[in-house]
Coordinates of N, CA and C in Angstrom, one line a residue:
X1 N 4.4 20.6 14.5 CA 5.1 19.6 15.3 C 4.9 18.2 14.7
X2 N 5.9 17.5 14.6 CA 5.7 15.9 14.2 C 5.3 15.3 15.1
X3 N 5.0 14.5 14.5 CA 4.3 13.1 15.5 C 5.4 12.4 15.7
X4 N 5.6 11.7 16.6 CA 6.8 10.7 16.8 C 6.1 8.9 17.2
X5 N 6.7 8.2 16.2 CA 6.1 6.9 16.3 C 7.5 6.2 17.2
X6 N 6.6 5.3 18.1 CA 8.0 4.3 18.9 C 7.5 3.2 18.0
X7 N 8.3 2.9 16.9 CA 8.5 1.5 15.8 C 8.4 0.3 16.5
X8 N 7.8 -1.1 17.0 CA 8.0 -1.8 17.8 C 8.3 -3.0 17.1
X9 N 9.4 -3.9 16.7 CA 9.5 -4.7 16.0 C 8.4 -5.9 15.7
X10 N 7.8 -6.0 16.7 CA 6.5 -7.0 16.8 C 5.5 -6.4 16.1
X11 N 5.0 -6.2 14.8 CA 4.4 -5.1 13.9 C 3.5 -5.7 13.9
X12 N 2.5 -5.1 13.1 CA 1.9 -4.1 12.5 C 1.8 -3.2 13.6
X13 N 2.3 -1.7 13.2 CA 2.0 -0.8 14.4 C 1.0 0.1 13.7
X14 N 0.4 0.5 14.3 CA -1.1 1.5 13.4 C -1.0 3.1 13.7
X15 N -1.1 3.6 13.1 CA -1.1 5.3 13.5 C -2.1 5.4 12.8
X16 N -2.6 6.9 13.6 CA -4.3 7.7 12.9 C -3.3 8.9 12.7
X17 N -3.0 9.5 11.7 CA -2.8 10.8 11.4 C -3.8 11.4 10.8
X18 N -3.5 12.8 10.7 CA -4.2 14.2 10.2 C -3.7 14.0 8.7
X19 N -4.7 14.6 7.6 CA -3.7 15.0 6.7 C -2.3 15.6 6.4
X20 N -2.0 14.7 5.8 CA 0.1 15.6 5.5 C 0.8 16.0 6.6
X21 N 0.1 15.0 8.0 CA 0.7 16.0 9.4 C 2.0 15.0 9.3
X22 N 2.7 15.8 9.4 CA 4.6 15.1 9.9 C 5.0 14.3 10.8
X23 N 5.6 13.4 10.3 CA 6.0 12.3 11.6 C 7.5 11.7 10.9
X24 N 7.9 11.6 12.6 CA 9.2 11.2 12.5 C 9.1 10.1 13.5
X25 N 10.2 9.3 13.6 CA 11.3 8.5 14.4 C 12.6 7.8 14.2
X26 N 13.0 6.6 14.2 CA 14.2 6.0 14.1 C 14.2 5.5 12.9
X27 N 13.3 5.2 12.2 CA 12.9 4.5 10.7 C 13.0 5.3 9.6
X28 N 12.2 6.3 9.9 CA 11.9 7.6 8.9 C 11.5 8.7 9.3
X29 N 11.2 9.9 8.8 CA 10.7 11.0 8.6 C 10.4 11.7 7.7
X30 N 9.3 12.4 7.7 CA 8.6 13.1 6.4 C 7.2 13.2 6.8
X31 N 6.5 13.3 5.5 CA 4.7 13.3 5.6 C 4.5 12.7 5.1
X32 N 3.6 11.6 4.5 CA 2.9 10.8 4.0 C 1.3 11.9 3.1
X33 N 1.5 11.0 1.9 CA 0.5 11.9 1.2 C -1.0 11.5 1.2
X34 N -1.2 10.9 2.3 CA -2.8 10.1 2.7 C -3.4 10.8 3.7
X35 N -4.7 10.2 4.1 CA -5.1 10.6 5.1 C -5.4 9.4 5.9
X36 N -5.7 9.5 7.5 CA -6.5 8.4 8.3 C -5.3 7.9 8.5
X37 N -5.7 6.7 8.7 CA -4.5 5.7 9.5 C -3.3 5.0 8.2
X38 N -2.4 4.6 9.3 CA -1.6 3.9 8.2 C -1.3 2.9 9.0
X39 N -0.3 2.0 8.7 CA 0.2 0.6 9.3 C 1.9 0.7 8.7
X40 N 2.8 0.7 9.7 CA 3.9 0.6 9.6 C 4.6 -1.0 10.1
X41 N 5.2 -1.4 8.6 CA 5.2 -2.9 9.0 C 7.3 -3.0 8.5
X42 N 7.3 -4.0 9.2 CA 8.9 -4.7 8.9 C 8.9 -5.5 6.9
X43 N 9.9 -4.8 6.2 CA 9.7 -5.3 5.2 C 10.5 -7.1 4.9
X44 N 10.0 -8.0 3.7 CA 10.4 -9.0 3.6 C 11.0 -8.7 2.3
X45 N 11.0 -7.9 1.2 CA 11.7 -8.0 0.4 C 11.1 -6.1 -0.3
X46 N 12.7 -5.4 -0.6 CA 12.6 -3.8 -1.6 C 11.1 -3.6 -1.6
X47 N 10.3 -2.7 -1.3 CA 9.4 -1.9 -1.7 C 9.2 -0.4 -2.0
X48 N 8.7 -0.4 -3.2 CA 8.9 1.7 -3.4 C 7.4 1.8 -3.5
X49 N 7.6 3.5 -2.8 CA 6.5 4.4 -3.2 C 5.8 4.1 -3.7
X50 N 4.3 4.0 -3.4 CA 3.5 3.5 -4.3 C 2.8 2.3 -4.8
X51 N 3.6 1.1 -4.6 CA 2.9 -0.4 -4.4 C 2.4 -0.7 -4.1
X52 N 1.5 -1.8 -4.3 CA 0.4 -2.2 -3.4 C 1.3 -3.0 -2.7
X53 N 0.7 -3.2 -1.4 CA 1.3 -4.3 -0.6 C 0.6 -5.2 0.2
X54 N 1.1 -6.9 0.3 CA 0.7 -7.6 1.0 C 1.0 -7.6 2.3
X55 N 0.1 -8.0 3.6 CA 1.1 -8.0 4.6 C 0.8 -9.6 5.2
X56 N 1.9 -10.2 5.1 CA 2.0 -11.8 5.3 C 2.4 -12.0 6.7
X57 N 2.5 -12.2 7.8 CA 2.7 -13.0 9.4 C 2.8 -11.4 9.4
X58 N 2.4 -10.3 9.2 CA 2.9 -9.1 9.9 C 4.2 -8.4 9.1
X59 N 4.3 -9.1 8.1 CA 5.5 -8.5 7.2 C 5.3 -8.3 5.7
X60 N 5.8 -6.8 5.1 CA 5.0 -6.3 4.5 C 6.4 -6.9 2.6
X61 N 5.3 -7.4 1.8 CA 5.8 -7.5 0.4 C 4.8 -6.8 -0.5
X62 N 5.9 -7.1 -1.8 CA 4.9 -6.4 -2.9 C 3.7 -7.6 -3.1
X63 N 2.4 -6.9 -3.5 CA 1.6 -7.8 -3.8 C 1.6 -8.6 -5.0
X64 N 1.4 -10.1 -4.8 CA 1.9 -10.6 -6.2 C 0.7 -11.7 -6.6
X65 N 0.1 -10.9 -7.5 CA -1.0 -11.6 -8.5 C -1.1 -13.2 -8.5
X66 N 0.1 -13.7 -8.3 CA 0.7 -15.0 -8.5 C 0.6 -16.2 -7.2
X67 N 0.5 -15.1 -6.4 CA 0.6 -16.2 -5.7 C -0.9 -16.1 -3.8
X68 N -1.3 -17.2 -3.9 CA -2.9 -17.4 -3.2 C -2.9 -16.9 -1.9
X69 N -1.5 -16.6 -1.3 CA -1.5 -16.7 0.0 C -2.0 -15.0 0.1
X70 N -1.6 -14.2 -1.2 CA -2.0 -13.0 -1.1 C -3.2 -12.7 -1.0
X71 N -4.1 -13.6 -1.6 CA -5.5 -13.3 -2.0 C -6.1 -12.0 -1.2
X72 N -6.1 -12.4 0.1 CA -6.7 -11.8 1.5 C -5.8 -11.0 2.2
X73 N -4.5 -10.9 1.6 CA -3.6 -9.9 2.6 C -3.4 -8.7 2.4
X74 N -4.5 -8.2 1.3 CA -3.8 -6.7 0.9 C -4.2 -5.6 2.0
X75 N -2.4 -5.0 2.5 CA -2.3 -4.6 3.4 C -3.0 -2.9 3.1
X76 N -2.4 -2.4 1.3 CA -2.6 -1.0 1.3 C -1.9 -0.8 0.2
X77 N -1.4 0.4 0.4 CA -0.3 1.2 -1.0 C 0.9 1.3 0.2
X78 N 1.9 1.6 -0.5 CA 3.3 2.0 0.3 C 3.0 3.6 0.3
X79 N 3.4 4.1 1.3 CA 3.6 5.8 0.9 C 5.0 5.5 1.4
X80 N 5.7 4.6 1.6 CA 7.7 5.2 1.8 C 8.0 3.9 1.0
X81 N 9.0 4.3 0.6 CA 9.9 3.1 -0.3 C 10.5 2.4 1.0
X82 N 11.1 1.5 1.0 CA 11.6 0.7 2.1 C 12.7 -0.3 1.5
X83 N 14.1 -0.7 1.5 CA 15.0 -1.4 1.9 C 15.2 -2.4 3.1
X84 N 15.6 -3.8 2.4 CA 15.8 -4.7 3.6 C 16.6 -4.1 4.9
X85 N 15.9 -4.4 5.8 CA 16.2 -4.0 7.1 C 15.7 -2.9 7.7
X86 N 14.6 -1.9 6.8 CA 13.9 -0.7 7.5 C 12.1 -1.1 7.5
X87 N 11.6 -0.3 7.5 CA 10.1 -0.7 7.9 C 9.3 0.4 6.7
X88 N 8.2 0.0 6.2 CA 7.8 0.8 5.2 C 6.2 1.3 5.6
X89 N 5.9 2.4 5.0 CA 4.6 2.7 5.6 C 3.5 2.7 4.4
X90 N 2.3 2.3 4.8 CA 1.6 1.7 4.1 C -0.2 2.3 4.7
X91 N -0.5 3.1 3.5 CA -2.0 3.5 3.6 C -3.1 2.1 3.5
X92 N -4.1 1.9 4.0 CA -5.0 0.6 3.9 C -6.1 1.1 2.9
X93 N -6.3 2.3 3.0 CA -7.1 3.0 2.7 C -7.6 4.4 2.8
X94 N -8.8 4.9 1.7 CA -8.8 6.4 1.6 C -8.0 7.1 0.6
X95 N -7.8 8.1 0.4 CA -7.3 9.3 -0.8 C -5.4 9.0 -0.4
X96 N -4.9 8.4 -1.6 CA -3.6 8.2 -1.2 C -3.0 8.5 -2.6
X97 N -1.9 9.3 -1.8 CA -1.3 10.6 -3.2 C -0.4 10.3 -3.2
X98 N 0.0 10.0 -4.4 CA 1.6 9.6 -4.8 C 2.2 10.3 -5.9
X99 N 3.0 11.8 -6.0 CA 3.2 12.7 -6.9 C 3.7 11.7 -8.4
X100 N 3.5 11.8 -9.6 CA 4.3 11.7 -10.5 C 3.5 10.0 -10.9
X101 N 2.6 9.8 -10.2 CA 2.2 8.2 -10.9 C 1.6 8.1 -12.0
X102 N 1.4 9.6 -12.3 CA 0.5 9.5 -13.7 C -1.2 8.8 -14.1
X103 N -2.2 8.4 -13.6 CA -3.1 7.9 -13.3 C -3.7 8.0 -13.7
X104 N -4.5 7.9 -14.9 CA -5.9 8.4 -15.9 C -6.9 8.4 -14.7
X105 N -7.3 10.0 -14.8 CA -8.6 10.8 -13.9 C -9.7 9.4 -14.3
X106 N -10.4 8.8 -13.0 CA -11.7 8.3 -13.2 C -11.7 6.9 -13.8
X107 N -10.5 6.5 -14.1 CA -9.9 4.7 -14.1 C -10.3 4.1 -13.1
X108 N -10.2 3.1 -13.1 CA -10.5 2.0 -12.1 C -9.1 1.3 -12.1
X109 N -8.4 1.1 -10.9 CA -6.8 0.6 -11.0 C -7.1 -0.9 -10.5
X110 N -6.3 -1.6 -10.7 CA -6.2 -3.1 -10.0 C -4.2 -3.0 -9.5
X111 N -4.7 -4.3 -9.0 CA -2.7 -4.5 -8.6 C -2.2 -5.8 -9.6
X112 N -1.4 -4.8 -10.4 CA -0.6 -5.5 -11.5 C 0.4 -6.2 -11.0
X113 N 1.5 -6.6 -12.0 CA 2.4 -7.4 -11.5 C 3.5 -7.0 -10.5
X114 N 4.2 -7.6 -9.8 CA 4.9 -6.7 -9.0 C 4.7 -6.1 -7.6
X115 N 3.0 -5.7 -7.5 CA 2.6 -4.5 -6.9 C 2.5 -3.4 -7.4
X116 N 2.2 -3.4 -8.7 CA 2.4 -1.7 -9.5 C 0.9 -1.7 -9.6
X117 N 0.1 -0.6 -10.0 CA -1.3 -0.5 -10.0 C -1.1 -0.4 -11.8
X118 N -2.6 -1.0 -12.0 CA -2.9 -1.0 -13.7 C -4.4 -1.2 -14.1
X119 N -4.7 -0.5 -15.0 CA -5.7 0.0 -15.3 C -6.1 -1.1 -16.1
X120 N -5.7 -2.0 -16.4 CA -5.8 -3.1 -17.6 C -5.2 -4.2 -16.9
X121 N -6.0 -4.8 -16.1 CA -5.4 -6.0 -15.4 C -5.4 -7.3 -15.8
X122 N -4.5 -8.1 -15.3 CA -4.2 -9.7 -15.9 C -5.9 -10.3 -15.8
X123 N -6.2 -10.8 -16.2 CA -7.2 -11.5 -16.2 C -7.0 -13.4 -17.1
X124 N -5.8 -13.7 -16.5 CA -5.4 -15.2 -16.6 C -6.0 -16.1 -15.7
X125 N -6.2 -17.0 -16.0 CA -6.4 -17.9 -15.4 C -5.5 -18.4 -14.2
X126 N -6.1 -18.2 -12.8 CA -5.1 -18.3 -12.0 C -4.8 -17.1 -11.3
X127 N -4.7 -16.0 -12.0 CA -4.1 -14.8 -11.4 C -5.2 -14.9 -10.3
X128 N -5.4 -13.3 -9.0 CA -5.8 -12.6 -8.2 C -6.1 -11.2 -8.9
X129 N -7.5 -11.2 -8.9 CA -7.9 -9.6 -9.8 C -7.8 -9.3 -8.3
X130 N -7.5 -8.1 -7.9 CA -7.3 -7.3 -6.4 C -7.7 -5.7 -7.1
X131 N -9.4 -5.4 -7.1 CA -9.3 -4.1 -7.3 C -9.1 -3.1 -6.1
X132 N -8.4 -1.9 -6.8 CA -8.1 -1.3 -5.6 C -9.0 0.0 -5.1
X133 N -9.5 0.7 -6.4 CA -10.0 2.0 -6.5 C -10.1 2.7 -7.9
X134 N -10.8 4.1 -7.3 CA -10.7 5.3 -8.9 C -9.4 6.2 -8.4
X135 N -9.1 6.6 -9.8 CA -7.9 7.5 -9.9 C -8.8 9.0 -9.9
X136 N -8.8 9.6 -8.7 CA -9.3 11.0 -8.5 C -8.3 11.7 -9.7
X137 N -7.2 11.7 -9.7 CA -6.3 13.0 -10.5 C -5.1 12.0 -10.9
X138 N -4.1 12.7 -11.1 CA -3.0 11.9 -12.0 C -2.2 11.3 -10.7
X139 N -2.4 12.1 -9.7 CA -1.7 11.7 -8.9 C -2.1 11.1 -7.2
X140 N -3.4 10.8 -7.3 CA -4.7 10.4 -5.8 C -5.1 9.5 -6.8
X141 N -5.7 8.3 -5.8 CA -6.5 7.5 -5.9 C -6.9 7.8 -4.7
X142 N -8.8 7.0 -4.9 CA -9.0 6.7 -3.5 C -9.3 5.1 -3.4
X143 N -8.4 5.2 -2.6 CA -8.1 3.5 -2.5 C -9.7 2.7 -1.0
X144 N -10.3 2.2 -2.0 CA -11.2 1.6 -1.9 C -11.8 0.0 -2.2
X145 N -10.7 -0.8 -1.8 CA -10.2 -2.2 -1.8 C -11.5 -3.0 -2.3
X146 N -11.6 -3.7 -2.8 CA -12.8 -4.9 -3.0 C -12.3 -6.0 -3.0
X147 N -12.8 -7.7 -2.3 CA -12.4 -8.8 -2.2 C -11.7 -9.0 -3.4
X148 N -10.9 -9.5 -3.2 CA -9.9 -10.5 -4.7 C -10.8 -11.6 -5.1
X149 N -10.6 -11.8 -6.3 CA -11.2 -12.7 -7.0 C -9.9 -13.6 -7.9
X150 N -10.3 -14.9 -7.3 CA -9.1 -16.1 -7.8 C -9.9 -16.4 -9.7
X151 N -9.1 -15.9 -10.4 CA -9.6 -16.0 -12.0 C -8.8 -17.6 -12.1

């Protein structure tokens, strides 16, 4: 049986799920490949599968290296792709599986540009190093955030 989330537009709304347990409502449906809680937030601009994401006033973007306001917002990873006008779901933390991301086992990922995770991070002057975690398999990290550091 799925869980059923009431979406409240005044976000961040938090759910504790079970592993891979199913949930539906008016936004989406499916399972999420995490465990523990997630945060379902209103998006501000396209996010897919797998991003890291900021969450700025309660509204969820890709995380961007670029810019300071992020330093401190990283919300999680996306586990749903999301289009202007739906709401995207976002792991904060823990074992979060994203089939096909390809991952070098036992890496250390940071959040690249865009919001994409990278094993080889900007280290410019100015950027936000935002480590995220190790890559258990090609397809799990366990995402295990550490403070950003302003390079």
């Amino acid at each position: 049986m799925a869980t059923t989330i009431d979406v409240k537009p005044e976000a961040p709304n938090v759910v504790n799920l079970e592993p891979n347990e199913p949930i539906a409502n008016s936004v989406f449906s499916g399972s999420i490949g995490g465990t523990g809680e997630i945060l379902i937030l209103p998006i501000g601009e396209n996010i897919i599968l797998g991003t890291a994401v900021a969450n700025v006033n309660g509204v969820a973007y890709k995380y961007n290296i670029n810019n300071p306001a992020h330093a401190y917002a990283l919300a999680g990873i996306a586990q749903t792709s999301a289009v202007m006008g739906q709401f995207v779901v976002v792991q904060p933390d823990g074992l979060v599986n994203v089939p096909g991301w390809n991952l070098t086992p036992g890496a250390v990922y940071h959040v690249g540009s865009n919001g994409a995770l990278t094993s080889s991070p900007d280290l410019s002057t100015g950027r936000i190093l935002q480590t995220l975690g190790k890559a258990i398999n090609s397809s799990t990290l366990l995402l295990r955030p550490d403070d950003p550091v302003t390079l």
